[in-house]
Amino acid sequence: MLKYILKRILMMIPVILMVILVVFLMLNSVSYGRGLHIHVFQGDLLDGILRFLHIGDNWLGQYLRYSYNVFTKLDLGLASETNWKVSFEVSGRLIYTLRLTIYGLLAVILIGVPLGIISAIHVDKWQDRVISVLSLFFSSIPNYCLAIFLVFIFSLWLEILPPMGIKSWTSYVLPVAVISMEGIAQTVRTTRSIVLETLDKQFVTALRSKGISERNTIYKHVLRNSLVPIVSLLSQIATKVLCGTIIVETFFSIPGIGQYLIAAVRQRSYSRILGSSVMIALILMIIDIIADVLYLVINPAVRANVLSQSGRQEKEHA
Amino acid sequence: MREQRVWKRKIKLFFSNPLTVIACLLFCFIILACLCAPLLAQKGYNAVNVYQGLLPPSAEHLFGTDNLGRDMFSRALYAGRITLGYSLIATLIAVIGGTVLGVASGYFGGKVDSVIMRITEILSAIPYFLLVIVFEIMLGFGQGNFKYAMGIAAAPAIIHMVRAETLNVMSNEFIEAAKALGFSDIVIILRHVLNNILNHLILHTTSTYSDAMLTCSVLGYLGIGFQPPQADWGTLVASGYSALRVNPHLSLIPCGLIMICVLSVNLIGNGLRDTLEGDKS
């Protein structure tokens, strides 16, 4: 197991390199050193600044230096506005984004899965209809539209939840509701179809014919067998939730990485954009690995397969 | 003859679901209204009249006016042109480009396949929204370069889907037969491969379109899409948000318009899926 996790972590390295390369090349094509020439800097001073910021260097050299710094020193470059390291600026914000993502994922699992099961058990009854219509409705609302409606209802009209900022746990309610909504809608629909598929299998008929109560059948047998495909959805939903935080943090003024990224885009601060995109991609990959490991933990069949496969490969190498 | 009957049955099946019919009508209505914007919105989207700022909805100003006294109805119609039109362009770029590359990669295999697949793999390692932003920065901010950004960013998913479906079709015997009969690659692709993946393509087109509308309005909302004085629905929502307590209609109406459009496109997609997949079985 440990070996598998280590292997996955090692496999992250080329992907991160690629992500850095893509973002780096695209940003590099904008040639942001140009602005300096029209300022008051001239002669030696200008040369010094250009050399200090490595502007005008070969892009390959810049890219290699940047990736080297990322891997050896966790250094995401220098924000030219403040002269602070991007990694320093981002590190304080990381906790908010992680909290939002984790709460959002928890909300998706704790609300989406039970609703999906309810709707599958009561298929074609009113419960199913209501849940299906609601999930279609909520999957079609843009994040920030939902946020505006919720702020309008809960902050301005009922005045029970704060509309922005982070002060106490109540501040998390609206943002988490907004980022998890799309994921919940998707989870409900997939869980429903997966549970329905499982209910159709022969072992369920066998259990029922043995006279085992419906409750036991569903909670002990159907759920366990449906869990595997549901967990495989997790990384996909995590991507949605994490992308949702970019918008939600901006909307609710939460000082996370998403807000930092959008602010950087508005200011055209390229080193910040690069640093925060790499950071977001990194978080996403780590979540991906956790989801995969979880998938192995709950599914013995896949575990045996994957672990024996990696063992066999090692033998072949030897 | 038979083809016509099949199509008639499909169309009948499609319109048998009342929800789909309502969605179609609503969506067509909004599109028509936006297309006829110069006729319907006589006041123009940019006519400032500060003495009539922040008016509630009335007969003269159907959606009220914003803080500069611009008629929100006209603004909403012109904004709709941008949101709907730009998402359509982005979708077309993604679908046409994705289909060409996907079919090429699935049909020819070998080096073409590995080059295209490596590039799409790299692109799909970055989240969609981030990719849109980065592409937009590369193409330059300002008046609407983000439509190309959205198109390029949405293409990898379609390339993956089309390639998988093409490989699926390629394993059939009729492809081998067509090759044995000496048809050229172009003919086989156009007549056999594309024909067989058309269903999937149509479904993906609707979902890509609704995704593009969401992304377009989100970019507008965040202020990194369209720049003023032009506006899309997202920009309208953002500019109305500051007056949410006093004039909620300013942001809630464009919000509602986006929701109606996305919801109806999703419903149309659902109807299409039921029609196309129900027909197969």
Coordinates of C-alpha atoms in Angstrom, one line a residue:
Chain A
M1 CA 0.0 0.0 0.0
L2 CA 2.7 2.4 1.0
K3 CA 4.6 1.6 -2.1
Y4 CA 1.5 2.4 -4.2
I5 CA 1.1 5.8 -2.5
L6 CA 4.8 6.6 -3.0
K7 CA 4.5 5.6 -6.6
R8 CA 1.5 7.9 -7.1
I9 CA 3.4 10.8 -5.4
L10 CA 6.4 10.2 -7.7
M11 CA 4.0 10.2 -10.7
M12 CA 2.8 13.7 -9.7
I13 CA 6.2 15.2 -10.5
P14 CA 6.0 15.0 -14.4
V15 CA 2.4 16.3 -14.2
I16 CA 3.4 19.3 -12.1
L17 CA 6.2 20.0 -14.6
M18 CA 3.8 19.9 -17.4
V19 CA 1.3 22.2 -15.7
I20 CA 4.1 24.6 -14.9
L21 CA 5.2 24.4 -18.5
V22 CA 1.8 25.1 -20.0
V23 CA 0.9 28.0 -17.7
F24 CA 4.5 29.4 -18.0
L25 CA 4.5 29.3 -21.8
M26 CA 1.1 31.0 -22.1
L27 CA 2.0 33.7 -19.6
N28 CA 5.4 34.1 -21.2
S29 CA 3.9 34.8 -24.6
V30 CA 2.5 38.1 -23.2
S31 CA 6.1 39.4 -22.7
Y32 CA 5.5 41.4 -19.5
G33 CA 8.9 43.1 -19.3
R34 CA 7.9 45.6 -21.9
G35 CA 6.2 48.0 -19.5
L36 CA 9.5 48.7 -17.7
H37 CA 11.0 50.4 -20.7
I38 CA 8.5 53.3 -20.7
H39 CA 9.1 54.0 -17.1
V40 CA 11.8 56.3 -15.7
F41 CA 14.4 53.5 -15.5
Q42 CA 17.2 53.9 -17.9
G43 CA 20.7 52.7 -18.6
D44 CA 22.4 50.5 -16.0
L45 CA 19.4 50.6 -13.6
L46 CA 17.1 49.2 -16.3
D47 CA 19.6 46.5 -17.1
G48 CA 20.0 45.7 -13.5
I49 CA 16.3 45.4 -12.9
L50 CA 15.8 43.3 -16.1
R51 CA 18.7 41.0 -14.9
F52 CA 17.3 40.8 -11.4
L53 CA 13.8 39.8 -12.6
H54 CA 15.3 37.5 -15.3
I55 CA 13.3 39.3 -17.9
G56 CA 14.6 38.8 -21.4
D57 CA 16.3 35.5 -20.5
N58 CA 15.7 32.4 -22.6
W59 CA 12.3 31.0 -21.6
L60 CA 13.7 27.5 -21.3
G61 CA 16.2 28.7 -18.7
Q62 CA 13.5 30.6 -16.8
Y63 CA 11.2 27.6 -16.9
L64 CA 14.0 25.2 -15.6
R65 CA 15.0 27.7 -12.9
Y66 CA 11.4 28.1 -11.8
S67 CA 10.6 24.4 -11.7
Y68 CA 13.9 23.8 -9.9
N69 CA 12.9 26.3 -7.2
V70 CA 9.4 24.8 -6.9
F71 CA 10.8 21.3 -6.3
T72 CA 13.8 22.1 -4.1
K73 CA 12.6 25.1 -2.1
L74 CA 8.8 25.2 -2.6
D75 CA 9.4 28.6 -4.0
L76 CA 6.7 29.8 -6.3
G77 CA 8.5 32.9 -7.5
L78 CA 8.5 36.6 -6.5
A79 CA 5.4 38.8 -6.6
S80 CA 6.8 41.9 -8.3
E81 CA 4.2 44.2 -6.7
T82 CA 5.2 43.5 -3.1
N83 CA 8.6 41.9 -3.5
W84 CA 7.3 39.0 -1.4
K85 CA 7.6 35.4 -2.2
V86 CA 4.3 34.1 -3.8
S87 CA 4.7 30.9 -1.6
F88 CA 4.7 33.1 1.5
E89 CA 1.6 35.1 0.3
V90 CA -0.2 31.9 -0.6
S91 CA 0.7 29.9 2.5
G92 CA -1.5 32.0 4.8
R93 CA -4.4 31.7 2.5
L94 CA -4.1 28.0 2.0
I95 CA -6.0 27.1 5.2
Y96 CA -9.2 28.9 4.1
T97 CA -9.3 27.2 0.7
L98 CA -8.6 23.8 2.2
R99 CA -11.3 24.3 4.9
L100 CA -13.9 25.3 2.3
T101 CA -12.9 22.4 0.0
I102 CA -13.1 19.8 2.9
Y103 CA -16.4 21.2 4.2
G104 CA -17.8 21.3 0.7
L105 CA -16.8 17.7 0.0
L106 CA -18.2 16.6 3.4
A107 CA -21.5 18.3 2.6
V108 CA -21.6 16.7 -0.8
I109 CA -21.1 13.2 0.7
L110 CA -23.3 13.7 3.7
I111 CA -26.3 15.2 1.8
G112 CA -25.9 13.9 -1.7
V113 CA -25.5 10.2 -1.1
P114 CA -28.4 9.8 1.3
L115 CA -30.7 11.8 -1.0
G116 CA -29.6 9.7 -3.9
I117 CA -30.4 6.5 -1.9
I118 CA -33.8 7.8 -0.9
S119 CA -34.7 8.7 -4.4
A120 CA -33.5 5.2 -5.6
I121 CA -35.5 3.4 -3.0
H122 CA -38.7 5.3 -3.7
V123 CA -38.1 5.2 -7.5
D124 CA -41.0 6.9 -9.5
K125 CA -42.8 8.0 -6.3
W126 CA -43.1 11.6 -5.2
Q127 CA -39.9 11.6 -3.3
D128 CA -37.9 10.6 -6.4
R129 CA -39.7 13.2 -8.5
V130 CA -39.0 16.0 -6.1
I131 CA -35.4 15.1 -5.7
S132 CA -34.8 14.7 -9.4
V133 CA -36.4 18.0 -10.3
L134 CA -34.5 19.8 -7.5
S135 CA -31.2 18.2 -8.5
L136 CA -31.7 19.2 -12.2
F137 CA -32.6 22.7 -11.0
F138 CA -29.6 23.1 -8.8
S139 CA -27.2 21.8 -11.3
S140 CA -28.2 24.5 -13.7
I141 CA -27.7 27.5 -11.4
P142 CA -24.3 29.2 -11.7
N143 CA -22.5 29.4 -8.4
Y144 CA -22.7 33.1 -7.9
C145 CA -26.4 33.3 -8.9
L146 CA -27.2 30.9 -6.1
A147 CA -24.9 32.9 -3.8
I148 CA -26.8 36.1 -4.6
F149 CA -30.2 34.4 -3.9
L150 CA -28.9 33.0 -0.7
V151 CA -27.4 36.3 0.5
F152 CA -30.6 38.0 -0.5
I153 CA -32.7 35.6 1.6
F154 CA -30.5 34.8 4.6
S155 CA -28.4 37.9 5.0
L156 CA -30.6 40.8 3.9
W157 CA -34.1 39.5 4.5
L158 CA -33.8 37.1 7.5
E159 CA -30.5 38.6 8.7
I160 CA -29.2 35.4 10.3
L161 CA -26.0 34.7 8.3
P162 CA -23.2 37.1 7.4
P163 CA -23.0 38.0 3.7
M164 CA -19.2 38.2 3.6
G165 CA -15.9 37.6 5.4
I166 CA -14.9 35.0 7.9
K167 CA -15.6 35.5 11.5
S168 CA -17.2 32.5 13.1
W169 CA -18.6 29.2 11.9
T170 CA -21.8 30.9 10.6
S171 CA -19.6 32.6 8.0
Y172 CA -18.9 29.2 6.4
V173 CA -22.6 28.2 6.0
L174 CA -23.4 30.2 2.9
P175 CA -20.1 29.6 1.0
V176 CA -20.2 25.9 1.7
A177 CA -23.8 25.7 0.6
V178 CA -22.9 27.4 -2.6
I179 CA -19.9 25.3 -3.5
S180 CA -21.4 22.0 -2.6
M181 CA -24.7 22.5 -4.4
E182 CA -23.6 21.5 -7.9
G183 CA -21.7 18.5 -6.5
I184 CA -24.7 17.5 -4.4
A185 CA -26.9 17.6 -7.5
Q186 CA -24.5 15.5 -9.5
T187 CA -23.9 13.0 -6.6
V188 CA -27.7 12.6 -6.1
R189 CA -28.2 11.7 -9.8
T190 CA -25.2 9.3 -9.9
T191 CA -26.0 7.6 -6.6
R192 CA -29.5 7.1 -7.7
S193 CA -28.6 5.3 -10.9
I194 CA -25.9 3.3 -9.2
V195 CA -28.2 2.1 -6.4
L196 CA -30.9 1.3 -8.9
E197 CA -28.4 -0.8 -10.9
T198 CA -27.4 -2.6 -7.7
L199 CA -31.1 -3.2 -6.7
D200 CA -31.5 -4.9 -10.1
K201 CA -28.8 -7.5 -9.4
Q202 CA -29.6 -11.1 -8.6
F203 CA -28.1 -11.2 -5.1
V204 CA -30.7 -8.6 -4.0
T205 CA -33.5 -10.9 -5.4
A206 CA -31.9 -13.8 -3.6
L207 CA -31.8 -11.8 -0.3
R208 CA -35.4 -10.7 -0.7
S209 CA -36.5 -14.3 -1.4
K210 CA -34.7 -15.4 1.7
G211 CA -37.0 -13.1 3.6
I212 CA -34.4 -10.6 4.9
S213 CA -36.0 -7.4 5.7
E214 CA -35.9 -4.6 3.1
R215 CA -34.0 -2.4 5.5
N216 CA -31.3 -4.9 6.1
T217 CA -31.0 -5.6 2.4
I218 CA -30.5 -2.0 1.6
Y219 CA -28.3 -0.9 4.4
K220 CA -26.1 -4.0 4.7
H221 CA -25.8 -5.2 1.1
V222 CA -27.0 -2.8 -1.5
L223 CA -25.2 0.2 0.1
R224 CA -21.9 -1.6 0.4
N225 CA -21.9 -2.7 -3.2
S226 CA -22.9 0.8 -4.4
L227 CA -20.2 2.5 -2.4
V228 CA -17.4 1.6 -4.8
P229 CA -18.6 3.5 -7.9
I230 CA -19.7 6.4 -5.7
V231 CA -16.2 6.8 -4.2
S232 CA -14.7 6.7 -7.7
L233 CA -16.7 9.9 -8.4
L234 CA -15.0 11.7 -5.5
S235 CA -12.0 13.1 -7.4
Q236 CA -14.3 14.5 -10.1
I237 CA -16.5 16.2 -7.6
A238 CA -13.4 17.5 -5.7
T239 CA -12.3 19.3 -8.9
K240 CA -15.7 21.0 -9.1
V241 CA -15.7 22.0 -5.5
L242 CA -12.1 23.4 -5.7
C243 CA -13.0 25.4 -8.9
G244 CA -16.1 26.5 -7.1
T245 CA -13.9 28.0 -4.3
I246 CA -12.3 30.3 -6.8
I247 CA -15.6 32.0 -7.4
V248 CA -17.1 31.7 -4.0
E249 CA -14.0 33.1 -2.3
T250 CA -14.2 36.2 -4.5
F251 CA -17.9 36.6 -3.9
F252 CA -17.8 36.2 -0.1
S253 CA -14.5 38.0 0.3
I254 CA -12.8 34.9 1.9
P255 CA -9.0 35.4 1.8
G256 CA -8.2 32.1 0.1
I257 CA -6.1 31.1 -2.9
G258 CA -9.0 31.5 -5.3
Q259 CA -9.5 35.2 -4.3
Y260 CA -5.8 35.7 -4.7
L261 CA -5.8 34.2 -8.2
I262 CA -8.7 36.4 -9.3
A263 CA -7.1 39.5 -7.8
A264 CA -3.9 38.6 -9.6
V265 CA -5.7 38.2 -12.9
R266 CA -7.3 41.6 -12.5
Q267 CA -4.0 43.2 -11.7
R268 CA -2.2 41.1 -14.5
S269 CA 0.3 40.0 -11.9
Y270 CA 1.8 37.1 -13.8
S271 CA 4.1 35.6 -11.1
R272 CA 1.1 35.5 -8.8
I273 CA -1.1 33.9 -11.4
L274 CA 1.6 31.3 -12.1
G275 CA 2.2 30.6 -8.5
S276 CA -1.5 30.2 -7.5
S277 CA -2.4 28.1 -10.5
V278 CA 0.5 25.7 -9.7
M279 CA -0.8 25.6 -6.1
I280 CA -4.4 24.9 -7.1
A281 CA -3.2 22.1 -9.5
L282 CA -1.1 20.7 -6.7
I283 CA -4.0 20.6 -4.2
L284 CA -6.1 18.9 -6.9
M285 CA -3.5 16.2 -7.5
I286 CA -3.2 15.5 -3.7
I287 CA -7.0 15.2 -3.5
D288 CA -6.9 12.8 -6.5
I289 CA -4.3 10.6 -4.7
I290 CA -6.4 10.5 -1.5
A291 CA -9.5 9.6 -3.5
D292 CA -7.6 6.8 -5.2
V293 CA -6.2 5.4 -2.0
L294 CA -9.7 5.6 -0.5
Y295 CA -10.9 3.7 -3.5
L296 CA -8.4 1.0 -2.9
V297 CA -9.2 0.8 0.8
I298 CA -12.9 0.2 0.3
N299 CA -12.6 -2.1 -2.7
P300 CA -10.6 -5.3 -2.0
A301 CA -10.9 -6.5 -5.6
V302 CA -9.2 -3.5 -7.1
R303 CA -6.7 -3.5 -4.2
A304 CA -5.6 -7.0 -4.9
N305 CA -5.3 -6.3 -8.6
V306 CA -3.3 -3.1 -8.2
L307 CA -1.0 -4.3 -5.5
S308 CA -0.2 -7.6 -7.3
Q309 CA 0.3 -5.7 -10.5
S310 CA 2.9 -3.4 -9.1
G311 CA 4.6 -6.4 -7.4
R312 CA 4.7 -8.2 -10.7
Q313 CA 6.3 -5.3 -12.4
E314 CA 9.0 -5.1 -9.8
K315 CA 9.8 -8.8 -10.3
E316 CA 10.0 -8.2 -14.0
H317 CA 12.4 -5.4 -13.4
A318 CA 14.6 -7.6 -11.2
Chain B
M1 CA -38.8 7.0 -47.1
R2 CA -37.8 5.0 -44.1
E3 CA -35.3 7.6 -43.0
Q4 CA -38.0 10.2 -43.0
R5 CA -40.3 8.0 -40.9
V6 CA -37.5 7.5 -38.4
W7 CA -37.0 11.2 -38.1
K8 CA -40.7 11.9 -37.8
R9 CA -40.9 9.5 -35.0
K10 CA -37.9 10.9 -33.3
I11 CA -39.3 14.5 -33.5
K12 CA -42.6 13.3 -32.2
L13 CA -40.9 11.5 -29.3
F14 CA -38.8 14.6 -28.5
F15 CA -41.9 16.9 -28.3
S16 CA -43.9 14.4 -26.3
N17 CA -42.3 15.5 -23.0
P18 CA -44.0 18.7 -21.9
L19 CA -41.0 19.9 -19.9
T20 CA -38.8 19.8 -23.0
V21 CA -41.4 21.7 -25.0
I22 CA -41.6 24.4 -22.4
A23 CA -37.8 24.6 -22.3
C24 CA -37.6 24.9 -26.1
L25 CA -40.2 27.6 -26.2
L26 CA -38.6 29.6 -23.4
F27 CA -35.1 29.3 -24.9
C28 CA -36.4 30.3 -28.4
F29 CA -38.3 33.2 -26.9
I30 CA -35.1 34.5 -25.2
I31 CA -33.0 34.0 -28.3
L32 CA -35.6 35.8 -30.5
A33 CA -35.8 38.7 -28.0
C34 CA -32.0 39.0 -28.0
L35 CA -31.8 38.8 -31.8
C36 CA -34.4 41.6 -32.1
A37 CA -32.7 43.7 -29.5
P38 CA -32.3 46.8 -31.8
L39 CA -36.1 46.7 -32.5
L40 CA -37.2 45.9 -28.9
A41 CA -34.8 48.1 -27.1
Q42 CA -35.2 51.5 -28.6
K43 CA -33.4 53.2 -25.8
G44 CA -30.1 51.6 -26.5
Y45 CA -28.0 49.8 -24.0
N46 CA -25.7 52.7 -23.3
A47 CA -28.0 55.7 -23.1
V48 CA -27.2 57.4 -19.7
N49 CA -29.8 59.4 -17.9
V50 CA -28.6 60.1 -14.4
Y51 CA -31.9 61.8 -13.4
Q52 CA -33.7 58.5 -13.8
G53 CA -31.3 56.2 -11.9
L54 CA -32.2 53.1 -9.9
L55 CA -35.9 53.1 -10.9
P56 CA -37.9 50.1 -10.0
P57 CA -39.5 48.1 -12.9
S58 CA -42.3 49.9 -14.6
A59 CA -44.1 50.1 -18.0
E60 CA -41.5 52.4 -19.4
H61 CA -38.5 50.5 -18.1
L62 CA -39.5 46.9 -17.9
F63 CA -36.6 45.8 -15.8
G64 CA -36.0 49.2 -14.1
T65 CA -32.9 51.3 -14.5
D66 CA -29.4 51.0 -13.1
N67 CA -27.4 53.6 -11.1
L68 CA -26.5 55.6 -14.3
G69 CA -30.1 55.5 -15.4
R70 CA -29.5 53.0 -18.3
D71 CA -32.5 51.0 -19.2
M72 CA -31.9 47.5 -17.8
F73 CA -34.3 45.9 -20.4
S74 CA -32.1 47.0 -23.3
R75 CA -29.0 46.2 -21.4
A76 CA -30.2 42.7 -20.6
L77 CA -31.1 42.1 -24.3
Y78 CA -27.8 43.3 -25.6
A79 CA -26.0 41.4 -22.8
G80 CA -27.9 38.2 -23.8
R81 CA -26.6 38.6 -27.3
I82 CA -23.1 38.4 -26.0
T83 CA -23.6 35.6 -23.5
L84 CA -25.6 33.4 -25.8
G85 CA -23.6 34.2 -29.0
Y86 CA -20.1 33.9 -27.4
S87 CA -21.0 30.7 -25.7
L88 CA -22.2 29.4 -29.1
I89 CA -19.0 30.4 -30.8
A90 CA -17.0 28.7 -28.0
T91 CA -19.1 25.6 -28.3
L92 CA -18.7 25.4 -32.0
I93 CA -14.9 25.8 -31.7
A94 CA -14.8 23.1 -29.1
V95 CA -17.1 20.7 -30.9
I96 CA -15.7 21.1 -34.4
G97 CA -12.1 21.2 -33.4
G98 CA -12.6 18.4 -30.9
T99 CA -14.3 16.2 -33.5
V100 CA -11.7 16.7 -36.1
L101 CA -8.8 16.0 -33.7
G102 CA -10.7 13.2 -32.0
V103 CA -11.6 11.4 -35.2
A104 CA -8.1 11.9 -36.6
S105 CA -6.6 10.5 -33.4
G106 CA -9.0 7.5 -33.2
Y107 CA -9.0 6.7 -37.0
F108 CA -5.4 7.1 -37.9
G109 CA -3.8 6.0 -34.6
G110 CA 0.0 5.8 -34.4
K111 CA 2.0 9.0 -34.2
V112 CA -1.0 11.3 -34.8
D113 CA -2.8 9.7 -32.0
S114 CA 0.0 9.9 -29.5
V115 CA 0.8 13.5 -30.3
I116 CA -2.8 14.6 -29.9
M117 CA -3.4 12.5 -26.8
R118 CA -0.3 13.8 -25.0
I119 CA -1.4 17.4 -25.6
T120 CA -4.9 16.7 -24.4
E121 CA -3.6 14.9 -21.3
I122 CA -1.5 17.8 -20.4
L123 CA -4.4 20.2 -20.9
S124 CA -6.8 18.1 -18.9
A125 CA -4.4 18.1 -15.9
I126 CA -5.4 21.7 -15.4
P127 CA -8.9 22.5 -14.2
Y128 CA -11.2 23.8 -16.9
F129 CA -11.8 27.2 -15.2
L130 CA -8.1 27.8 -14.6
L131 CA -7.4 26.8 -18.2
V132 CA -9.9 29.4 -19.5
I133 CA -8.3 32.1 -17.5
V134 CA -4.7 31.2 -18.6
F135 CA -5.8 31.0 -22.2
E136 CA -7.5 34.3 -21.9
I137 CA -4.4 36.0 -20.5
M138 CA -2.4 34.5 -23.4
L139 CA -4.9 35.8 -26.1
G140 CA -5.2 39.2 -24.4
F141 CA -7.9 40.6 -22.3
G142 CA -10.6 43.0 -23.5
Q143 CA -13.3 42.6 -26.0
G144 CA -14.2 39.0 -26.1
N145 CA -11.1 36.9 -26.7
F146 CA -12.4 34.7 -23.9
K147 CA -14.7 33.0 -26.4
Y148 CA -11.7 31.3 -28.0
A149 CA -10.3 30.6 -24.6
M150 CA -13.5 28.8 -23.6
G151 CA -13.5 26.9 -26.9
I152 CA -10.0 25.7 -26.5
A153 CA -10.4 24.8 -22.9
A154 CA -13.5 22.8 -23.5
A155 CA -12.0 20.8 -26.5
P156 CA -9.9 18.2 -24.5
A157 CA -13.1 16.6 -23.0
I158 CA -14.6 16.3 -26.5
I159 CA -11.5 15.0 -28.0
H160 CA -11.4 12.2 -25.4
M161 CA -15.1 11.4 -26.0
V162 CA -14.8 11.4 -29.8
R163 CA -11.7 9.3 -29.8
A164 CA -13.2 6.7 -27.5
E165 CA -16.3 6.5 -29.7
T166 CA -14.3 6.4 -32.9
L167 CA -12.3 3.5 -31.6
N168 CA -15.6 1.8 -30.7
V169 CA -16.9 2.3 -34.2
M170 CA -13.6 1.2 -35.8
S171 CA -13.9 -2.2 -34.2
N172 CA -17.0 -2.9 -36.3
E173 CA -16.9 -5.1 -39.4
F174 CA -18.5 -2.6 -41.7
I175 CA -15.4 -0.3 -41.4
E176 CA -13.2 -3.2 -42.5
A177 CA -15.7 -3.9 -45.3
A178 CA -15.6 -0.3 -46.5
K179 CA -11.8 -0.3 -46.4
A180 CA -11.7 -3.6 -48.3
L181 CA -14.0 -2.1 -50.9
G182 CA -11.5 0.7 -51.4
F183 CA -13.3 3.7 -50.1
S184 CA -11.1 6.6 -49.2
D185 CA -10.5 7.5 -45.6
I186 CA -12.5 10.8 -46.0
V187 CA -15.5 8.9 -47.3
I188 CA -15.3 6.3 -44.5
I189 CA -15.0 9.0 -41.8
L190 CA -17.8 11.1 -43.2
R191 CA -20.2 8.4 -44.0
H192 CA -19.6 5.8 -41.4
V193 CA -17.6 7.1 -38.4
L194 CA -19.3 10.5 -38.0
N195 CA -22.7 9.0 -38.6
N196 CA -22.3 6.6 -35.8
I197 CA -20.9 9.0 -33.2
L198 CA -23.4 11.7 -34.0
N199 CA -25.7 10.9 -31.1
H200 CA -23.0 11.3 -28.5
L201 CA -21.8 14.4 -30.3
I202 CA -25.2 16.1 -30.1
L203 CA -25.5 15.3 -26.4
H204 CA -22.0 16.7 -25.7
T205 CA -22.8 19.8 -27.7
T206 CA -25.7 20.7 -25.5
S207 CA -23.8 20.1 -22.2
T208 CA -20.8 22.0 -23.6
Y209 CA -23.1 24.9 -24.5
S210 CA -24.7 25.1 -21.1
D211 CA -21.2 24.9 -19.5
A212 CA -20.0 27.7 -21.8
M213 CA -22.9 29.9 -20.8
L214 CA -22.1 29.4 -17.1
T215 CA -18.4 30.1 -17.6
C216 CA -19.1 33.1 -19.8
S217 CA -21.3 34.7 -17.1
V218 CA -18.9 33.7 -14.3
L219 CA -16.1 35.5 -16.2
G220 CA -18.3 38.5 -16.7
Y221 CA -19.2 38.4 -13.0
L222 CA -15.6 38.3 -11.9
G223 CA -14.8 41.2 -14.1
I224 CA -12.3 39.3 -16.3
G225 CA -14.6 38.7 -19.3
F226 CA -16.2 41.6 -21.1
Q227 CA -15.0 45.1 -20.3
P228 CA -17.5 48.0 -19.9
P229 CA -19.5 49.6 -21.4
Q230 CA -20.4 46.4 -23.2
A231 CA -21.9 43.9 -20.8
D232 CA -22.9 40.3 -20.6
W233 CA -25.3 38.9 -18.0
G234 CA -22.6 38.2 -15.5
T235 CA -21.4 41.8 -15.7
L236 CA -24.9 43.0 -15.1
V237 CA -25.2 40.8 -12.1
A238 CA -21.9 42.1 -10.7
S239 CA -22.8 45.7 -11.2
G240 CA -26.2 45.2 -9.7
Y241 CA -24.9 43.3 -6.7
S242 CA -23.8 46.5 -4.8
A243 CA -27.4 47.7 -4.8
L244 CA -28.9 44.3 -3.7
R245 CA -30.6 45.7 -0.6
V246 CA -32.2 48.7 -2.2
N247 CA -32.7 47.5 -5.8
P248 CA -32.7 43.7 -5.8
H249 CA -34.1 43.5 -9.3
L250 CA -30.9 44.8 -10.8
S251 CA -29.0 41.6 -10.0
L252 CA -31.8 39.1 -9.6
I253 CA -33.3 39.6 -13.1
P254 CA -30.0 38.8 -15.0
C255 CA -29.5 36.0 -12.6
G256 CA -32.9 34.6 -13.5
L257 CA -32.2 35.0 -17.2
I258 CA -29.0 33.0 -16.9
M259 CA -30.7 30.3 -14.9
I260 CA -33.6 30.0 -17.3
C261 CA -31.3 29.7 -20.3
V262 CA -29.0 27.1 -18.7
L263 CA -31.9 25.2 -17.3
S264 CA -33.7 25.1 -20.6
V265 CA -30.6 24.0 -22.5
N266 CA -30.1 21.2 -19.9
L267 CA -33.7 20.2 -20.3
I268 CA -33.4 20.2 -24.0
G269 CA -30.3 18.0 -23.6
N270 CA -32.2 15.6 -21.4
G271 CA -35.0 15.4 -23.9
L272 CA -32.5 14.7 -26.7
R273 CA -30.9 12.0 -24.7
D274 CA -34.2 10.3 -24.0
T275 CA -35.1 10.6 -27.7
L276 CA -31.7 9.3 -29.1
E277 CA -31.1 6.6 -26.5
G278 CA -34.7 5.5 -26.2
D279 CA -34.7 5.1 -30.0
K280 CA -31.7 2.8 -29.9
S281 CA -33.4 0.3 -27.6

